[in-house]
Coordinates of C-alpha atoms in Angstrom, one line a residue:
X258 CA -25.5 25.7 -8.4
X259 CA -22.1 25.5 -9.8
X260 CA -19.6 23.4 -7.9
X261 CA -16.4 25.0 -6.7
X262 CA -13.4 23.0 -8.2
X263 CA -10.7 21.9 -5.9
X264 CA -7.2 21.6 -7.4
X265 CA -4.4 19.7 -5.8
X266 CA -1.3 18.2 -7.2
X267 CA 0.6 15.0 -6.6
X268 CA 1.0 14.6 -3.0
X269 CA -2.6 15.6 -2.6
X270 CA -3.7 15.2 -6.2
X271 CA -5.7 18.0 -7.8
X272 CA -6.7 20.8 -5.4
X273 CA -8.1 24.3 -5.2
X274 CA -9.7 26.5 -7.7
X275 CA -9.9 30.1 -6.5
X276 CA -9.7 31.6 -3.0
X277 CA -9.0 28.2 -1.4
X278 CA -6.2 28.1 1.2
X279 CA -4.0 25.2 2.2
X280 CA -4.2 24.1 5.8
X281 CA -3.1 21.2 8.0
X282 CA -5.3 18.1 7.3
X283 CA -6.6 16.1 10.2
X284 CA -5.2 12.6 10.9
X285 CA -8.1 10.5 12.0
X286 CA -7.2 6.8 11.3
X287 CA -4.4 6.6 14.0
X288 CA -5.0 5.9 17.7
X289 CA -4.1 9.5 18.5
X290 CA -6.1 12.1 16.6
X291 CA -4.0 15.1 15.5
X292 CA -3.2 17.0 12.3
X293 CA -0.2 17.2 9.9
X294 CA 1.4 20.1 11.7
X295 CA 1.3 18.6 15.2
X296 CA 2.0 15.0 14.3
X297 CA 5.1 13.3 15.8
X298 CA 5.4 11.2 12.6
X299 CA 6.2 11.9 8.9
X300 CA 2.7 11.7 7.4
X301 CA 0.9 12.1 4.0
X302 CA -2.9 12.7 3.9
X303 CA -5.0 12.4 0.8
X304 CA -8.7 13.3 0.7
X305 CA -11.6 11.9 -1.4
X306 CA -11.3 15.0 -3.7
X307 CA -7.6 14.3 -4.2
X308 CA -8.2 10.7 -5.1
X309 CA -11.2 11.3 -7.4
X310 CA -9.6 14.2 -9.3
X311 CA -6.6 12.0 -10.1
X312 CA -8.9 9.7 -12.2
X313 CA -6.7 6.7 -11.3
X314 CA -8.0 3.4 -12.7
X315 CA -7.2 1.7 -9.4
X316 CA -5.6 2.4 -6.1
X317 CA -2.2 1.1 -7.1
X318 CA -2.1 3.8 -9.9
X319 CA -3.0 6.5 -7.4
X320 CA -0.3 5.5 -4.9
X321 CA 2.3 5.1 -7.7
X322 CA 1.7 8.5 -9.3
X323 CA 0.7 10.7 -6.3
X324 CA 2.4 9.5 -3.1
X325 CA 5.8 8.4 -1.9
X326 CA 4.7 4.7 -2.2
X327 CA 6.0 2.9 -5.3
X328 CA 4.0 0.0 -6.9
X329 CA 4.7 -2.6 -9.6
X330 CA 2.6 -5.6 -10.8
X331 CA 3.8 -8.7 -9.0
X332 CA 5.4 -10.8 -11.7
X333 CA 3.0 -9.3 -14.2
X334 CA -0.2 -9.6 -12.2
X335 CA -1.9 -6.1 -12.3
X336 CA -4.4 -7.0 -9.5
X337 CA -1.7 -8.0 -7.0
X338 CA 1.1 -5.4 -7.0
X339 CA 4.2 -5.0 -5.0
X340 CA 4.6 -1.9 -2.8
X341 CA 7.8 -0.2 -1.6
X342 CA 8.4 2.7 0.8
X343 CA 11.5 3.9 2.5
X344 CA 13.9 1.5 0.7
X345 CA 12.7 -1.9 1.7
X346 CA 12.8 -3.0 -2.0
X347 CA 10.4 -3.7 -4.7
X348 CA 10.9 -7.4 -4.0
X349 CA 9.7 -7.6 -0.4
X350 CA 8.8 -4.0 0.5
X351 CA 5.1 -4.8 0.6
X352 CA 5.7 -7.1 3.6
X353 CA 7.0 -4.1 5.6
X354 CA 3.9 -2.0 5.0
X355 CA 0.8 -2.6 7.0
X356 CA -2.4 -1.7 5.0
X357 CA -5.7 -1.2 6.8
X358 CA -9.2 -0.6 5.5
X359 CA -11.5 1.0 8.1
X360 CA -9.1 -0.4 10.7
X361 CA -9.1 -4.0 9.3
X362 CA -5.6 -5.2 8.4
X363 CA -5.7 -6.6 4.9
X364 CA -2.2 -8.0 4.7
X365 CA -1.9 -11.7 3.9
X366 CA -0.2 -14.4 5.9
X367 CA 1.8 -15.6 2.9
X368 CA 3.7 -13.9 0.0
X369 CA 0.5 -12.5 -1.6
X370 CA 0.6 -8.7 -1.5
X371 CA -2.5 -6.8 -0.2
X372 CA -5.2 -6.8 -2.8
X373 CA -5.6 -3.1 -3.2
X374 CA -7.3 -3.5 -6.6
X375 CA -10.3 -4.6 -4.5
X376 CA -10.8 -1.1 -3.1
X377 CA -12.6 1.2 -5.5
X378 CA -10.9 4.7 -5.5
X379 CA -14.4 6.2 -5.6
X380 CA -15.3 4.6 -2.3
X381 CA -12.4 6.1 -0.4
X382 CA -12.8 9.0 2.0
X383 CA -9.2 9.4 3.0
X384 CA -5.7 7.8 2.8
X385 CA -3.2 8.4 5.5
X386 CA 0.4 7.2 5.1
X387 CA 2.4 7.0 8.3
X388 CA 6.1 6.6 7.4
X389 CA 8.3 4.5 9.8
X390 CA 5.5 4.5 12.3
X391 CA 2.4 2.5 13.4
X392 CA 4.0 -0.6 14.8
X393 CA 2.2 -0.2 18.2
X394 CA -1.3 0.3 16.8
X395 CA -1.0 -1.9 13.7
X396 CA 1.5 -4.5 14.7
X397 CA 3.5 -7.1 12.8
X398 CA 5.0 -5.8 9.6
X399 CA 4.9 -2.0 10.1
X400 CA 8.6 -1.4 9.6
X401 CA 8.3 1.0 6.6
X402 CA 5.0 2.3 7.9
X403 CA 1.3 2.1 7.6
X404 CA -1.2 2.9 4.9
X405 CA -4.6 3.6 6.5
X406 CA -7.6 3.7 4.2
X407 CA -11.0 5.0 5.3
X408 CA -14.1 4.3 3.3
X409 CA -16.8 7.0 2.7
X410 CA -19.6 7.4 5.2
X411 CA -21.5 10.4 4.0
X412 CA -24.6 11.5 2.0
X413 CA -23.0 11.3 -1.5
X414 CA -24.9 9.6 -4.2
X415 CA -23.0 9.2 -7.4
X416 CA -22.4 6.9 -10.4
X417 CA -19.3 6.9 -12.7
X418 CA -18.3 5.2 -15.9
X419 CA -15.3 5.3 -18.2
X420 CA -14.1 3.5 -21.3
X421 CA -10.7 3.4 -22.9
X422 CA -8.2 1.7 -25.1
X423 CA -7.6 -2.0 -25.2
X424 CA -11.3 -2.6 -24.3
X425 CA -11.0 -1.1 -20.9
X426 CA -14.4 -0.3 -19.3
X427 CA -15.2 0.6 -15.7
X428 CA -18.5 1.4 -13.9
X429 CA -18.9 2.3 -10.2
X430 CA -21.5 3.7 -7.8
X431 CA -21.8 4.9 -4.3
X432 CA -25.0 5.5 -2.3
X433 CA -24.8 7.0 1.2
X434 CA -27.0 8.4 3.9
X435 CA -25.9 9.8 7.2
X436 CA -27.7 11.7 10.0
X437 CA -27.3 11.9 13.8
X438 CA -28.7 8.4 14.4
X439 CA -28.1 6.4 11.4
X440 CA -25.7 6.0 8.5
X441 CA -25.7 3.5 5.7
X442 CA -23.7 3.2 2.5
X443 CA -23.3 0.8 -0.4
X444 CA -20.9 0.9 -3.3
X445 CA -19.5 -1.2 -6.0
X446 CA -17.3 -1.3 -9.1
X447 CA -16.9 -3.5 -12.2
X448 CA -13.9 -3.3 -14.5
X449 CA -13.0 -5.2 -17.6
X450 CA -10.0 -5.2 -20.0
X451 CA -9.4 -7.1 -23.2
X452 CA -5.7 -7.1 -22.4
X453 CA -2.5 -5.4 -23.8
X454 CA 0.1 -8.1 -24.0
X455 CA -0.1 -11.3 -26.1
X456 CA 0.0 -14.6 -24.1
X457 CA 0.5 -17.0 -27.0
X458 CA 1.0 -17.2 -30.8
X459 CA -2.8 -17.6 -31.3
X460 CA -3.5 -13.9 -30.6
X461 CA -4.7 -14.4 -27.0
X462 CA -4.4 -11.4 -24.7
X463 CA -3.9 -10.9 -21.0
X464 CA -7.5 -10.3 -20.2
X465 CA -8.6 -9.3 -16.8
X466 CA -11.8 -8.3 -14.9
X467 CA -12.9 -7.8 -11.4
X468 CA -16.1 -6.9 -9.4
X469 CA -16.3 -5.4 -5.9
X470 CA -19.2 -4.5 -3.6
X471 CA -19.3 -3.1 -0.1
X472 CA -22.0 -2.3 2.4
X473 CA -21.5 -0.4 5.7
X474 CA -24.0 0.4 8.4
X475 CA -23.9 2.3 11.7
X476 CA -26.6 3.1 14.2
X477 CA -26.7 5.2 17.4
X478 CA -29.6 3.9 19.6
X479 CA -28.5 6.3 22.3
X480 CA -26.0 9.1 22.6
X481 CA -23.6 6.8 24.3
X482 CA -23.7 3.8 22.0
X483 CA -22.7 3.2 18.3
X484 CA -23.3 -0.1 16.6
X485 CA -21.7 -0.8 13.3
X486 CA -21.4 -3.6 10.7
X487 CA -20.3 -4.1 7.2
X488 CA -19.7 -6.6 4.4
X489 CA -17.6 -6.7 1.2
X490 CA -16.9 -9.0 -1.6
X491 CA -14.3 -9.2 -4.4
X492 CA -14.2 -11.3 -7.6
X493 CA -11.1 -11.2 -9.8
X494 CA -10.3 -13.1 -12.9
X495 CA -6.9 -12.3 -14.5
X496 CA -4.6 -13.7 -17.1
X497 CA -1.1 -12.3 -17.0
X498 CA 1.9 -12.9 -19.3
X499 CA 5.3 -14.1 -18.3
X500 CA 8.8 -12.5 -18.4
X501 CA 10.7 -11.5 -21.6
X502 CA 14.4 -11.6 -22.5
X503 CA 16.1 -8.2 -22.9
X504 CA 16.0 -8.5 -26.7
X505 CA 12.3 -9.5 -26.7
X506 CA 11.5 -6.6 -24.3
X507 CA 13.4 -4.1 -26.6
X508 CA 11.8 -5.4 -29.8
X509 CA 8.2 -5.6 -28.6
X510 CA 7.1 -5.6 -24.9
X511 CA 3.6 -6.7 -26.0
X512 CA 4.8 -10.1 -27.2
X513 CA 4.3 -13.3 -25.3
X514 CA 8.0 -14.3 -25.4
X515 CA 9.4 -17.6 -26.7
X516 CA 11.6 -18.8 -23.8
X517 CA 9.4 -18.3 -20.6
X518 CA 7.0 -20.7 -19.0
X519 CA 3.8 -19.1 -20.4
X520 CA 0.9 -17.1 -19.1
X521 CA -0.8 -17.6 -15.8
X522 CA -4.5 -17.5 -15.1
X523 CA -5.8 -16.8 -11.6
X524 CA -9.1 -16.4 -10.0
X525 CA -9.2 -14.8 -6.5
X526 CA -12.4 -14.4 -4.5
X527 CA -12.8 -12.6 -1.2
X528 CA -15.7 -12.3 1.2
X529 CA -15.5 -10.3 4.4
X530 CA -17.9 -9.3 7.2
X531 CA -17.3 -7.1 10.2
X532 CA -19.1 -5.9 13.3
X533 CA -18.3 -3.6 16.2
X534 CA -19.4 -1.1 18.7
X535 CA -18.3 2.0 20.6
X536 CA -19.6 2.9 24.1
X537 CA -18.9 6.4 25.5
X538 CA -18.9 6.4 29.3
X539 CA -18.3 10.2 29.1
X540 CA -17.0 12.7 26.6
X541 CA -13.5 11.6 27.5
X542 CA -13.7 7.8 28.1
X543 CA -14.8 5.2 25.6
X544 CA -14.7 1.5 24.8
X545 CA -14.3 0.3 21.2
X546 CA -14.5 -3.3 19.9
X547 CA -14.4 -4.6 16.4
X548 CA -14.3 -8.1 14.9
X549 CA -13.7 -9.3 11.3
X550 CA -14.1 -12.5 9.4
X551 CA -12.7 -13.0 6.0
X552 CA -12.7 -16.0 3.6
X553 CA -10.6 -16.1 0.4
X554 CA -10.0 -18.6 -2.4
X555 CA -7.0 -18.4 -4.7
X556 CA -7.2 -20.6 -7.8
X557 CA -4.2 -20.7 -10.1
X558 CA -6.1 -22.4 -12.9
X559 CA -2.9 -22.8 -15.0
X560 CA -1.2 -24.9 -12.3
X561 CA -4.2 -26.6 -10.7
X562 CA -3.2 -24.8 -7.5
X563 CA -6.1 -24.0 -5.1
X564 CA -5.8 -22.5 -1.6
X565 CA -8.5 -21.5 0.8
X566 CA -7.9 -18.8 3.5
X567 CA -9.8 -18.1 6.6
X568 CA -8.9 -15.0 8.7
X569 CA -10.5 -14.0 12.0
X570 CA -9.4 -10.9 13.9
X571 CA -10.6 -8.7 16.7
X572 CA -9.4 -5.5 18.4
X573 CA -10.6 -3.9 21.6
X574 CA -9.4 -0.5 23.0
X575 CA -10.2 1.6 26.0
X576 CA -9.6 5.3 25.2
X577 CA -9.2 8.3 27.5
X578 CA -9.1 11.6 25.5
X579 CA -8.5 14.5 27.9
X580 CA -7.7 18.1 27.1
X581 CA -3.9 17.6 27.4
X582 CA -3.6 13.8 27.8
X583 CA -4.7 10.9 25.6
X584 CA -4.2 7.4 26.7
X585 CA -5.2 4.2 24.9
X586 CA -4.9 0.5 25.9
X587 CA -6.0 -2.4 23.9
X588 CA -5.8 -6.1 22.8
X589 CA -5.4 -7.3 19.2
X590 CA -5.8 -10.8 17.9
X591 CA -5.5 -12.4 14.5
X592 CA -5.9 -16.0 13.5
X593 CA -5.3 -16.9 9.9
X594 CA -4.9 -20.2 8.1
X595 CA -4.3 -21.4 4.6
X596 CA -5.5 -24.8 3.4
X597 CA -3.6 -25.8 0.2
X598 CA -5.3 -28.5 -1.9
X599 CA -3.2 -31.4 -3.1
X600 CA -1.9 -31.3 -6.7
X601 CA 1.0 -32.9 -8.7
X602 CA 3.8 -31.2 -6.7
X603 CA 2.4 -31.0 -3.2
X604 CA 0.3 -32.9 -0.7
X605 CA -2.7 -31.4 1.0
X606 CA -1.6 -29.2 3.9
X607 CA -2.7 -26.5 6.3
X608 CA -0.5 -23.7 7.5
X609 CA -1.6 -21.2 10.2
X610 CA -0.3 -18.0 11.7
X611 CA -1.7 -16.5 14.9
X612 CA -0.9 -13.1 16.4
X613 CA -1.9 -12.1 19.9
X614 CA -0.9 -8.6 21.2
X615 CA -1.5 -6.0 23.9
X616 CA -0.5 -2.4 23.5
X617 CA -0.5 1.0 25.2
X618 CA -0.3 4.4 23.6
X619 CA -0.1 7.8 25.3
X620 CA 0.1 11.4 24.1
X621 CA 0.8 14.5 26.2
X622 CA 0.3 18.1 25.1
X623 CA 1.5 21.1 26.9
X624 CA 1.9 24.6 25.4
X625 CA 3.5 24.0 22.0
X626 CA 4.9 20.6 22.9
X627 CA 3.5 17.2 22.0
X628 CA 5.0 13.9 23.3
X629 CA 4.0 10.4 22.3
X630 CA 5.1 7.2 24.1
X631 CA 3.8 3.7 23.2
X632 CA 4.6 0.0 23.4
X633 CA 3.3 -3.3 22.1
X634 CA 3.9 -6.9 23.1
X635 CA 3.0 -9.5 20.5
X636 CA 3.2 -13.3 20.4
X637 CA 3.2 -15.0 17.0
X638 CA 2.6 -18.7 16.6
X639 CA 3.0 -20.9 13.5
X640 CA 1.6 -24.3 12.7
X641 CA 2.1 -26.6 9.7
X642 CA 0.3 -29.9 9.2
X643 CA 0.3 -32.4 6.3
X644 CA 0.1 -36.2 6.1
X645 CA 3.5 -36.7 7.6
X646 CA 4.4 -33.5 9.4
X647 CA 3.1 -31.5 12.4
X648 CA 5.4 -28.5 12.9
X649 CA 5.2 -25.6 15.3
X650 CA 7.1 -22.4 16.1
X651 CA 6.5 -19.2 18.0
X652 CA 8.1 -15.8 18.7
X653 CA 7.6 -13.1 21.4
X654 CA 8.1 -9.7 19.9
X655 CA 8.2 -6.1 21.3
X656 CA 7.5 -2.8 19.6
X657 CA 7.8 0.7 20.8
X658 CA 7.4 4.3 19.5
X659 CA 8.6 7.6 21.0
X660 CA 7.8 10.9 19.3
X661 CA 8.1 14.6 20.0
X662 CA 6.7 17.6 18.1
X663 CA 7.3 21.3 18.8
X664 CA 4.9 23.7 17.0
X665 CA 6.5 27.1 16.7
X666 CA 3.3 28.8 15.4
X667 CA 0.3 28.1 13.1
X668 CA 2.6 27.5 10.2
X669 CA 5.8 25.8 11.4
X670 CA 6.7 22.7 13.5
X671 CA 9.6 20.3 14.0
X672 CA 9.3 16.6 15.0
X673 CA 11.6 13.7 16.0
X674 CA 10.6 10.1 16.4
X675 CA 12.0 6.7 17.1
X676 CA 10.3 3.3 16.4
X677 CA 11.4 -0.2 17.2
X678 CA 9.4 -2.5 14.9
X679 CA 9.4 -6.1 13.6
X680 CA 8.2 -8.4 10.9
X681 CA 7.4 -12.0 11.7
X682 CA 8.0 -14.2 8.6
X683 CA 5.1 -15.0 6.4
X684 CA 4.2 -18.7 6.1
X685 CA 5.7 -19.1 2.7
X686 CA 9.2 -18.3 4.0
X687 CA 9.3 -21.8 5.6
X688 CA 9.2 -23.7 2.3
X689 CA 11.2 -24.0 -0.9
X690 CA 10.4 -25.5 -4.3
X691 CA 12.9 -27.3 -6.5
X692 CA 13.2 -27.5 -10.3
X693 CA 10.4 -30.1 -10.4
X694 CA 8.1 -28.0 -8.3
X695 CA 8.4 -30.2 -5.2
X696 CA 7.8 -28.3 -2.0
X697 CA 10.1 -29.0 0.9
X698 CA 10.3 -27.5 4.4
X699 CA 13.0 -24.8 4.7
X700 CA 13.0 -24.4 8.4
X701 CA 11.7 -21.6 10.6
X702 CA 13.6 -18.4 10.1
X703 CA 14.1 -15.3 12.4
X704 CA 11.8 -12.3 12.6
X705 CA 13.2 -9.1 11.3
X706 CA 13.7 -6.2 13.8
X707 CA 14.3 -2.5 13.0
X708 CA 15.2 0.7 14.8
X709 CA 14.0 3.8 12.9
X710 CA 14.9 7.4 13.5
X711 CA 13.1 10.3 11.8
X712 CA 13.7 14.1 12.0
X713 CA 11.3 16.4 10.2
X714 CA 10.1 19.9 9.6
X715 CA 6.7 21.2 8.5
X716 CA 5.8 24.6 7.0
X717 CA 2.1 25.0 6.1
X718 CA 0.9 28.3 4.9
X719 CA -2.2 29.3 2.9
X720 CA -0.3 29.1 -0.4
X721 CA 2.4 26.4 0.3
X722 CA 2.6 23.1 2.1
X723 CA 6.2 22.0 2.6
X724 CA 7.5 19.0 4.5
X725 CA 11.0 17.6 4.8
X726 CA 12.3 14.6 6.8
X727 CA 15.5 12.7 7.3
X728 CA 15.4 9.1 8.3
X729 CA 17.8 6.3 9.3
X730 CA 16.9 2.6 9.8
X731 CA 19.1 0.0 11.4
X732 CA 17.9 -3.6 10.6
X733 CA 18.7 -7.0 12.0
X734 CA 17.7 -10.3 10.2
X735 CA 16.1 -8.6 7.2
X736 CA 14.1 -11.4 5.4
X737 CA 15.0 -12.2 1.8
X738 CA 15.1 -15.0 -0.8
X739 CA 18.5 -16.3 -1.6
X740 CA 18.3 -17.1 -5.3
X741 CA 21.0 -19.6 -6.0
X742 CA 22.0 -19.5 -9.7
X743 CA 21.6 -23.3 -9.9
X744 CA 18.3 -23.0 -8.0
X745 CA 19.1 -26.2 -6.1
X746 CA 20.3 -24.3 -3.0
X747 CA 17.8 -21.4 -3.1
X748 CA 16.1 -20.7 0.2
X749 CA 14.4 -18.0 2.3
X750 CA 16.7 -16.7 5.0
X751 CA 17.9 -13.5 6.8
X752 CA 20.4 -10.8 6.1
X753 CA 22.5 -10.5 9.3
X754 CA 22.7 -6.7 9.4
X755 CA 21.6 -3.9 7.1
X756 CA 20.7 -0.2 7.2
X757 CA 18.8 2.4 5.2
X758 CA 18.9 6.2 5.2
X759 CA 17.2 8.8 3.2
X760 CA 15.4 12.1 2.6
X761 CA 11.7 12.9 1.9
X762 CA 10.6 16.2 0.5
X763 CA 7.0 17.2 -0.2
X764 CA 5.9 20.5 -1.5
X765 CA 2.5 21.7 -2.8
X766 CA 2.5 25.3 -4.0
X767 CA -0.5 27.4 -5.1
X768 CA 1.5 29.6 -7.5
X769 CA -1.5 31.6 -8.8
X770 CA -5.3 31.1 -9.1
X771 CA -4.6 29.3 -12.4
X772 CA -1.4 27.4 -11.7
X773 CA -0.5 24.9 -9.0
X774 CA 2.4 22.5 -8.6
X775 CA 3.2 19.7 -6.3
X776 CA 6.4 17.7 -5.8
X777 CA 7.2 14.5 -4.0
X778 CA 10.9 13.6 -3.9
X779 CA 12.4 10.7 -2.0
X780 CA 16.1 9.8 -1.8
X781 CA 17.0 6.4 -0.2
X782 CA 20.1 4.3 0.2
X783 CA 19.7 0.7 1.3
X784 CA 22.9 -1.2 2.2
X785 CA 23.6 -4.8 3.2
X786 CA 26.0 -4.4 6.2
X787 CA 26.8 -8.0 6.8
X788 CA 25.6 -11.2 5.0
X789 CA 27.3 -14.4 3.9
X790 CA 25.2 -17.0 2.0
X791 CA 26.0 -19.8 -0.4
X792 CA 29.7 -18.8 -0.7
X793 CA 28.7 -15.2 -1.5
X794 CA 29.7 -12.2 0.6
X795 CA 27.1 -9.5 0.2
X796 CA 28.6 -7.2 2.8
X797 CA 28.6 -3.6 1.6
X798 CA 26.3 -4.2 -1.4
X799 CA 23.2 -2.3 -2.2
X800 CA 19.9 -4.0 -1.5
X801 CA 18.5 -4.9 -4.9
X802 CA 15.2 -3.4 -6.2
X803 CA 15.7 -0.1 -4.5
X804 CA 15.8 3.1 -6.6
X805 CA 17.9 5.9 -5.0
X806 CA 15.8 8.7 -6.5
X807 CA 12.0 8.9 -6.8
X808 CA 10.3 12.0 -8.2
X809 CA 6.6 12.6 -8.7
X810 CA 5.4 16.0 -9.8
X811 CA 2.1 17.3 -11.0
X812 CA 1.5 20.7 -12.7
X813 CA -2.2 21.8 -12.9
X814 CA -3.7 24.7 -14.9
X815 CA -7.2 26.1 -14.3
X816 CA -8.2 28.1 -17.4
X817 CA -11.7 28.5 -15.9
X818 CA -13.3 27.7 -12.6
X819 CA -14.9 24.6 -14.2
X820 CA -11.8 23.2 -16.0
X821 CA -8.6 21.5 -14.8
X822 CA -5.7 20.4 -17.0
X823 CA -3.0 18.4 -15.3
X824 CA 0.4 17.0 -16.3
X825 CA 1.9 14.3 -14.0
X826 CA 5.5 13.1 -14.3
X827 CA 6.9 10.0 -12.4
X828 CA 10.6 9.1 -12.4
X829 CA 12.4 6.3 -10.5
X830 CA 16.1 5.9 -11.0
X831 CA 17.7 2.6 -12.1
X832 CA 18.3 -0.1 -9.5
X833 CA 19.8 -3.5 -9.2
X834 CA 17.5 -6.3 -10.4
X835 CA 15.4 -7.9 -7.7
X836 CA 17.6 -11.0 -7.3
X837 CA 20.9 -9.2 -7.7
X838 CA 22.2 -9.3 -4.2
X839 CA 25.8 -9.6 -5.5
X840 CA 25.3 -6.4 -7.5
X841 CA 27.0 -8.0 -10.5
X842 CA 24.2 -9.0 -13.0
X843 CA 24.8 -7.8 -16.6
X844 CA 21.4 -6.1 -16.6
X845 CA 20.0 -3.6 -14.1
X846 CA 16.5 -2.4 -13.4
X847 CA 15.9 0.4 -15.9
X848 CA 14.8 3.8 -14.7
X849 CA 11.0 4.1 -14.6
X850 CA 9.6 7.0 -16.5
X851 CA 5.9 7.7 -16.9
X852 CA 4.0 10.9 -18.1
X853 CA 0.2 11.4 -17.8
X854 CA -2.0 14.2 -18.9
X855 CA -5.7 14.7 -17.9
X856 CA -8.5 17.1 -18.4
X857 CA -11.6 17.6 -16.1
X858 CA -14.7 19.7 -16.7
X859 CA -17.3 20.1 -14.0
X860 CA -20.7 21.7 -14.2
X861 CA -23.4 21.4 -11.6
X862 CA -23.6 17.7 -10.7
X863 CA -21.8 16.4 -13.8
X864 CA -18.1 15.8 -14.2
X865 CA -16.5 14.9 -17.6
X866 CA -12.9 13.7 -17.7
X867 CA -10.3 12.3 -20.0
X868 CA -6.8 11.0 -19.3
X869 CA -3.8 9.7 -21.4
X870 CA -1.4 7.5 -19.5
X871 CA 2.2 7.1 -20.6
X872 CA 1.9 9.9 -23.0
X873 CA 5.3 9.3 -24.6
X874 CA 4.9 5.5 -24.9
X875 CA 7.8 4.9 -22.5
X876 CA 8.9 1.3 -22.0
X877 CA 9.0 0.2 -18.4
X878 CA 9.6 -3.2 -16.8
X879 CA 10.4 -5.1 -13.6
X880 CA 13.8 -6.8 -13.8
X881 CA 14.1 -10.0 -11.7
X882 CA 17.4 -11.1 -13.1
X883 CA 19.2 -11.1 -16.5
X884 CA 16.7 -11.8 -19.3
X885 CA 13.8 -12.0 -16.9
X886 CA 11.8 -8.8 -17.4
X887 CA 8.1 -8.3 -16.8
X888 CA 6.9 -5.3 -18.9
X889 CA 4.7 -2.8 -17.0
X890 CA 3.1 0.5 -18.1
X891 CA 4.9 0.0 -21.4
X892 CA 2.4 1.6 -23.8
X893 CA 0.2 4.6 -24.2
X894 CA -3.4 4.1 -23.0
X895 CA -6.3 6.5 -22.7
X896 CA -9.6 6.7 -20.9
X897 CA -12.6 9.1 -21.0
X898 CA -15.8 9.1 -18.9
X899 CA -18.1 10.9 -16.6
X900 CA -19.2 11.1 -13.0
X901 CA -22.8 12.1 -12.0
X902 CA -23.8 13.1 -8.5
X903 CA -27.5 12.4 -7.9

């Protein structure tokens, strides 16, 4: 029997063939279950169909092309990319976004961004992005918001493969079974690339490869009890090239460059296990508990730098879900440590960060009104030990959220929310490195605190889904790295005062049965209100690494019910280079321009697809400072493959 093709664009990827109507999507990953129309927050929801029809080679690509989140490889590393949302900057924005996978927080305790390349797009059931919200449920770091990722748990059985330019190959599978008593799923992915950029004069390339595997299990021995467990592993091996000067970048972004410090090789392995249960005392009252254990090893082969990580976390909640009142209370604990092995520029040391929190969330519904009130108290402890030091620090932090939604009818609603959030410093912020690579203690710095206000309107009809929101964020002690031109006085520190404001617009329009269009536009202004450092007065300057205008649009055409042709355009306006807090560098971050085109044909259980990325061979790069440019998405690439449902 022929499958019905769903077409969506951009904010929801590629949706709807014929006689399909838009409707509010459920929000299931947050503590309070609701939908897009009734939410007290600005939200984006993407389903498995949205993600798979985009044919993204990894989750970073999907977020960058289809959502309000911006991504860029971290100093050239494609497997560890920086994230930005709502103007926190491409430099440190990722530390202000909490990312969860099935409720497990996957942020790191140091300056390593969440490893989203470890999550296969084909394994995802849903992505929910909560903007300027989530501090109470997700805790430390949820200033810009939360990205909640939920893995599949259904009866799908499928395999997929694609190949492409520069030796790119990718194979993945998912096998699932679910019934009233029992559900089990297993999935995996393996990807390999021969590399695009040169890393030396001998013809070497920036090769990379990774493998992932995941297993999840749930069992209901009685109607009241659910038991669950899971395991996942990731193996990455990547070589990435260094920065280029402006002339090198303009002449040939594929070259290794003559004046940088050379390519880096990193191996990064992760093993994680989890277990939990839910007990339902009644159809309204339930107890939920989950625990996670994760071990990681990062090996920068180039620098003989090895670090081992051990993360343990647990979360327990008691939920009351009545007809008009929902109340949730819980405890949240995280204990993470990093053991850094000795090498030529550092002694063996152990650094730890421990979070302990309690929280309370309530939601009240009456007539067309919905009111959310919630609070979180969190204690953060730090510890550093080496042969000659034993240092400690701690902070007590408070978070709160208030939200209101008025639903006029089945199509229209307005919402207003406030969030007081915080970010405790990561463990790398306490250390500096001089010209010779020697690591010294910088001193404990202050946590960042934010007050966010968002006003929004939703209009969701069968043919159009329109969302608009205005936001303002007041910040105290925003954390940043002061890059002294001489390097000798560089350090991690705080911006005394800063603020951000902006506008988010999302529109998905089913024009006809054949044409659909989606638009995601974000305007943001991020300003340093007060900061003096190293004889520099940054007051009134723009925060570097923040593009004022971000536009992502997808036009899709369905010539037949089995065929989808899609054109995606991404544009980010120019910005100050990542280290340009004085706003006076000779070179600015160029505008980011990227055009993709894809074709999908589906018949019965087989899907064939092809995609060309960066159709017009546009050069793009990440500017750190003058003549320090990391090329990204700078050449045209193509993939073609299939997906078979068994």
